[in-house]
Amino acid sequence: MTTKIRYSIIRVEVGSVGEIVEISHKLPAHLKVCTGFIARHTKGLELPIDQPEIGLLALEFNSRKQLLINDVIGYQASVQEIPDYQKVNIPLESGQLVTGYFMDTEQVDAALFQPYLISIYLRCEMEVNTKVEKCTTT
Amino acid sequence: MYDYLNHIQRQLEQRNIKPKLQQFRYLLIQPGEIYYELKAYNELLFLIKPDQLPIGTRIVSESRARVIPSDVTQIEGIEDYSGLVSIKLPVAPTEQKTIEFIQITL
């Protein structure tokens, strides 16, 4: 049996100071397990220095059955290389929701706030049925 | 009638949660104080009457976060929180108030 990796991207738009953005994302039904994730700022902010925290992320899997990711999202002023996936091992029920929230915790005045985008990359695997079915066409 | 107990019961069933204990838990809001923390580790705290909180109250927990909107209703506003739950009121209250939760111990 072979496994195939599929990547799923959840994008979160943050438009105001302290905003709480709810996440509700349906994963394809054929995915069986999530094995990694990256959550990072991808667009919008232009700050001179790195920020260790711009927001908090919580993700629940299998339609709120399991709370499995709580993470702090930071900001890198200059990205040298994309970070590695953080390893997780989350068995997935078929066709269930990934839910949660991202909350902006940047401490800036509303006038100085810049809208930005957070992307959550989920690395999931699907089992491939190796049975070869007979062709029925003649 | 579809009430909050019914809603909570269905939520627990859908999420395969078999509670060890279900009971009321109260938070006393004191005049002049705007920030509260509740510990709800290995628990779910269902806020059952969100309209008791002022509009703009920010509730943050490990599983869920929200700001009480202006059009909150009792059923729509029922949410569960777990872990360290922080509650920040937008303005200091002038009178004492009791906030009700249903505590589900896992």
CSV table of C-alpha atoms in Angstrom, one decimal:
chain,number,residue,atom,x,y,z
A,1,MET,CA,0.0,0.0,0.0
A,2,THR,CA,1.2,3.5,-0.8
A,3,THR,CA,0.2,6.7,0.7
A,4,LYS,CA,-0.2,10.0,-1.1
A,5,ILE,CA,0.2,13.4,0.5
A,6,ARG,CA,-2.4,16.1,-0.1
A,7,TYR,CA,-2.0,19.7,1.1
A,8,SER,CA,-4.9,21.7,2.2
A,9,ILE,CA,-4.7,25.5,2.8
A,10,ILE,CA,-6.9,27.5,5.1
A,11,ARG,CA,-6.6,31.2,4.6
A,12,VAL,CA,-7.6,33.6,7.4
A,13,GLU,CA,-8.1,37.3,6.6
A,14,VAL,CA,-7.7,39.6,9.6
A,15,GLY,CA,-9.2,43.0,9.0
A,16,SER,CA,-9.2,44.8,12.3
A,17,VAL,CA,-7.4,45.1,15.6
A,18,GLY,CA,-8.1,42.3,18.0
A,19,GLU,CA,-10.4,40.5,15.5
A,20,ILE,CA,-11.4,37.0,16.1
A,21,VAL,CA,-11.8,35.1,12.9
A,22,GLU,CA,-13.7,31.8,13.1
A,23,ILE,CA,-12.4,28.9,11.0
A,24,SER,CA,-14.6,26.3,9.5
A,25,HIS,CA,-13.0,24.3,6.8
A,26,LYS,CA,-14.2,21.0,5.3
A,27,LEU,CA,-11.4,18.5,4.4
A,28,PRO,CA,-11.9,16.2,1.5
A,29,ALA,CA,-13.5,12.9,2.5
A,30,HIS,CA,-10.7,10.7,1.2
A,31,LEU,CA,-8.1,12.1,3.5
A,32,LYS,CA,-7.3,9.7,6.4
A,33,VAL,CA,-4.7,11.4,8.5
A,34,CYS,CA,-3.1,14.8,9.0
A,35,THR,CA,0.7,14.5,9.6
A,36,GLY,CA,1.8,18.1,9.7
A,37,PHE,CA,0.9,21.8,9.6
A,38,ILE,CA,2.4,25.2,9.2
A,39,ALA,CA,0.6,28.4,10.2
A,40,ARG,CA,2.2,31.7,9.2
A,41,HIS,CA,1.7,35.2,8.1
A,42,THR,CA,1.7,35.3,4.3
A,43,LYS,CA,0.5,38.7,3.2
A,44,GLY,CA,-0.3,42.2,4.4
A,45,LEU,CA,2.0,43.2,7.3
A,46,GLU,CA,5.1,45.2,6.6
A,47,LEU,CA,6.9,45.6,9.9
A,48,PRO,CA,10.6,46.5,10.3
A,49,ILE,CA,11.4,43.8,12.8
A,50,ASP,CA,10.3,40.3,13.6
A,51,GLN,CA,7.3,39.9,16.0
A,52,PRO,CA,7.2,36.8,18.1
A,53,GLU,CA,3.4,37.0,18.3
A,54,ILE,CA,0.8,38.6,16.1
A,55,GLY,CA,-2.0,36.2,17.0
A,56,LEU,CA,-3.3,33.0,18.5
A,57,LEU,CA,-4.5,30.0,16.6
A,58,ALA,CA,-6.7,27.1,17.8
A,59,LEU,CA,-7.8,24.3,15.5
A,60,GLU,CA,-10.1,21.4,16.3
A,61,PHE,CA,-10.5,18.4,14.1
A,62,ASN,CA,-13.2,15.9,13.2
A,63,SER,CA,-16.1,18.4,13.7
A,64,ARG,CA,-15.0,19.6,17.2
A,65,LYS,CA,-14.3,16.2,18.6
A,66,GLN,CA,-10.6,16.9,19.2
A,67,LEU,CA,-8.8,20.1,20.0
A,68,LEU,CA,-5.4,19.4,18.7
A,69,ILE,CA,-3.6,22.6,17.8
A,70,ASN,CA,-2.9,25.7,19.8
A,71,ASP,CA,-0.2,27.9,18.4
A,72,VAL,CA,1.2,31.3,18.5
A,73,ILE,CA,1.7,33.0,15.1
A,74,GLY,CA,4.6,35.3,14.7
A,75,TYR,CA,5.8,37.7,12.0
A,76,GLN,CA,9.1,37.5,10.1
A,77,ALA,CA,10.4,40.7,8.6
A,78,SER,CA,12.5,38.9,6.1
A,79,VAL,CA,11.7,35.3,5.3
A,80,GLN,CA,14.9,33.3,4.6
A,81,GLU,CA,13.3,29.9,4.2
A,82,ILE,CA,9.9,28.4,4.7
A,83,PRO,CA,9.7,26.6,8.1
A,84,ASP,CA,9.3,22.8,8.3
A,85,TYR,CA,6.0,21.3,9.0
A,86,GLN,CA,5.2,20.8,12.6
A,87,LYS,CA,4.5,17.1,13.0
A,88,VAL,CA,1.1,16.0,14.1
A,89,ASN,CA,-0.7,12.7,13.8
A,90,ILE,CA,-4.4,13.3,13.6
A,91,PRO,CA,-6.6,10.5,12.3
A,92,LEU,CA,-9.4,12.0,10.3
A,93,GLU,CA,-13.0,10.9,10.1
A,94,SER,CA,-14.4,11.1,6.6
A,95,GLY,CA,-15.6,14.5,5.5
A,96,GLN,CA,-15.5,16.3,8.8
A,97,LEU,CA,-14.8,19.9,9.6
A,98,VAL,CA,-11.7,21.6,10.8
A,99,THR,CA,-12.8,24.4,13.1
A,100,GLY,CA,-11.3,26.9,15.4
A,101,TYR,CA,-10.3,30.5,15.5
A,102,PHE,CA,-7.5,33.0,14.9
A,103,MET,CA,-7.3,35.9,17.2
A,104,ASP,CA,-5.2,39.0,16.4
A,105,THR,CA,-3.1,40.0,19.4
A,106,GLU,CA,-1.0,42.7,17.8
A,107,GLN,CA,-0.8,45.6,20.2
A,108,VAL,CA,-1.2,48.5,17.8
A,109,ASP,CA,-3.5,51.5,17.5
A,110,ALA,CA,-6.4,51.0,15.2
A,111,ALA,CA,-5.1,53.8,13.0
A,112,LEU,CA,-1.8,51.9,12.5
A,113,PHE,CA,-3.3,48.5,11.9
A,114,GLN,CA,-2.6,46.8,8.6
A,115,PRO,CA,-5.0,44.1,7.4
A,116,TYR,CA,-3.1,40.8,6.8
A,117,LEU,CA,-3.5,37.2,5.8
A,118,ILE,CA,-2.6,34.1,7.7
A,119,SER,CA,-2.3,30.8,5.9
A,120,ILE,CA,-2.6,27.4,7.5
A,121,TYR,CA,-1.1,24.6,5.5
A,122,LEU,CA,-2.3,21.1,6.5
A,123,ARG,CA,-0.4,18.1,5.2
A,124,CYS,CA,-2.6,15.1,5.1
A,125,GLU,CA,-2.4,11.7,3.7
A,126,MET,CA,-4.8,9.5,1.8
A,127,GLU,CA,-4.7,5.8,1.5
A,128,VAL,CA,-4.7,4.6,-2.0
A,129,ASN,CA,-6.7,1.6,-2.8
A,130,THR,CA,-4.1,-0.7,-4.5
A,131,LYS,CA,-6.7,-3.1,-5.7
A,132,VAL,CA,-6.9,-3.0,-9.4
A,133,GLU,CA,-10.5,-3.5,-10.6
A,134,LYS,CA,-11.1,-5.4,-13.7
A,135,CYS,CA,-12.0,-3.2,-16.7
A,136,THR,CA,-15.6,-3.8,-17.7
A,137,THR,CA,-15.5,-2.2,-21.1
A,138,THR,CA,-15.2,-4.4,-24.1
B,1,MET,CA,-39.2,23.1,22.9
B,2,TYR,CA,-35.6,23.5,21.8
B,3,ASP,CA,-33.9,24.8,24.9
B,4,TYR,CA,-30.2,25.1,25.9
B,5,LEU,CA,-30.2,21.8,27.8
B,6,ASN,CA,-31.4,20.1,24.7
B,7,HIS,CA,-28.8,21.9,22.6
B,8,ILE,CA,-26.0,20.9,24.9
B,9,GLN,CA,-27.1,17.3,25.0
B,10,ARG,CA,-27.0,17.1,21.3
B,11,GLN,CA,-23.6,18.7,21.1
B,12,LEU,CA,-22.2,16.2,23.5
B,13,GLU,CA,-23.7,13.3,21.6
B,14,GLN,CA,-22.5,14.6,18.2
B,15,ARG,CA,-19.0,15.0,19.6
B,16,ASN,CA,-19.0,11.5,21.3
B,17,ILE,CA,-18.5,13.1,24.8
B,18,LYS,CA,-19.8,11.2,27.8
B,19,PRO,CA,-19.7,13.6,30.7
B,20,LYS,CA,-18.7,12.5,34.1
B,21,LEU,CA,-20.5,15.4,35.7
B,22,GLN,CA,-22.8,18.1,34.5
B,23,GLN,CA,-23.7,20.9,36.8
B,24,PHE,CA,-24.2,24.7,36.9
B,25,ARG,CA,-21.2,26.9,37.5
B,26,TYR,CA,-21.5,30.6,38.3
B,27,LEU,CA,-19.3,33.6,37.8
B,28,LEU,CA,-20.0,36.6,40.0
B,29,ILE,CA,-19.3,39.9,38.1
B,30,GLN,CA,-18.3,42.6,40.6
B,31,PRO,CA,-18.8,46.3,40.1
B,32,GLY,CA,-15.7,48.0,38.8
B,33,GLU,CA,-13.9,44.8,37.6
B,34,ILE,CA,-13.6,44.0,34.0
B,35,TYR,CA,-11.3,40.9,33.8
B,36,TYR,CA,-12.0,37.4,35.0
B,37,GLU,CA,-10.3,34.1,34.5
B,38,LEU,CA,-11.9,30.6,34.9
B,39,LYS,CA,-10.0,27.4,34.9
B,40,ALA,CA,-11.8,24.8,32.8
B,41,TYR,CA,-9.1,22.2,32.1
B,42,ASN,CA,-10.6,18.8,31.1
B,43,GLU,CA,-13.9,20.5,31.1
B,44,LEU,CA,-16.3,22.3,28.8
B,45,LEU,CA,-18.0,25.4,30.1
B,46,PHE,CA,-21.2,26.2,28.2
B,47,LEU,CA,-22.1,29.8,28.5
B,48,ILE,CA,-25.9,29.5,28.6
B,49,LYS,CA,-27.1,33.0,28.8
B,50,PRO,CA,-24.8,35.2,26.8
B,51,ASP,CA,-27.2,38.0,26.7
B,52,GLN,CA,-26.4,38.5,30.4
B,53,LEU,CA,-23.0,39.8,29.4
B,54,PRO,CA,-22.5,43.3,27.9
B,55,ILE,CA,-22.1,43.7,24.2
B,56,GLY,CA,-18.5,43.6,23.3
B,57,THR,CA,-17.4,41.2,26.0
B,58,ARG,CA,-14.5,39.2,24.8
B,59,ILE,CA,-14.2,35.6,25.8
B,60,VAL,CA,-11.1,33.7,24.9
B,61,SER,CA,-10.3,30.1,25.6
B,62,GLU,CA,-8.1,27.4,24.2
B,63,SER,CA,-10.9,26.0,22.0
B,64,ARG,CA,-13.0,29.0,21.2
B,65,ALA,CA,-13.0,32.7,21.3
B,66,ARG,CA,-15.7,35.3,20.6
B,67,VAL,CA,-16.9,38.7,21.2
B,68,ILE,CA,-20.5,39.0,22.3
B,69,PRO,CA,-22.3,40.7,19.4
B,70,SER,CA,-25.2,43.2,19.7
B,71,ASP,CA,-27.7,40.7,18.3
B,72,VAL,CA,-26.9,37.8,20.5
B,73,THR,CA,-29.7,35.4,21.4
B,74,GLN,CA,-29.7,32.7,24.0
B,75,ILE,CA,-29.7,29.7,21.8
B,76,GLU,CA,-27.4,31.1,19.1
B,77,GLY,CA,-25.0,32.4,21.7
B,78,ILE,CA,-24.5,29.1,23.5
B,79,GLU,CA,-20.8,28.2,23.1
B,80,ASP,CA,-18.5,26.0,25.0
B,81,TYR,CA,-15.1,27.1,26.3
B,82,SER,CA,-12.3,25.0,27.7
B,83,GLY,CA,-8.8,25.4,29.2
B,84,LEU,CA,-8.0,28.8,30.6
B,85,VAL,CA,-11.1,30.9,29.9
B,86,SER,CA,-10.6,34.7,30.1
B,87,ILE,CA,-13.5,37.1,30.1
B,88,LYS,CA,-12.9,40.8,29.5
B,89,LEU,CA,-15.8,43.2,29.8
B,90,PRO,CA,-15.8,46.3,27.6
B,91,VAL,CA,-16.7,48.6,30.4
B,92,ALA,CA,-16.7,48.2,34.2
B,93,PRO,CA,-20.1,47.1,35.4
B,94,THR,CA,-21.9,49.3,38.0
B,95,GLU,CA,-23.7,46.5,39.7
B,96,GLN,CA,-23.2,42.9,40.7
B,97,LYS,CA,-24.2,40.2,38.2
B,98,THR,CA,-24.2,36.5,38.0
B,99,ILE,CA,-23.1,34.7,34.8
B,100,GLU,CA,-24.3,31.2,34.4
B,101,PHE,CA,-22.4,28.3,32.8
B,102,ILE,CA,-23.1,24.6,32.5
B,103,GLN,CA,-19.9,22.8,33.5
B,104,ILE,CA,-19.2,19.5,31.8
B,105,THR,CA,-16.5,17.5,33.4
B,106,LEU,CA,-14.8,15.1,31.0
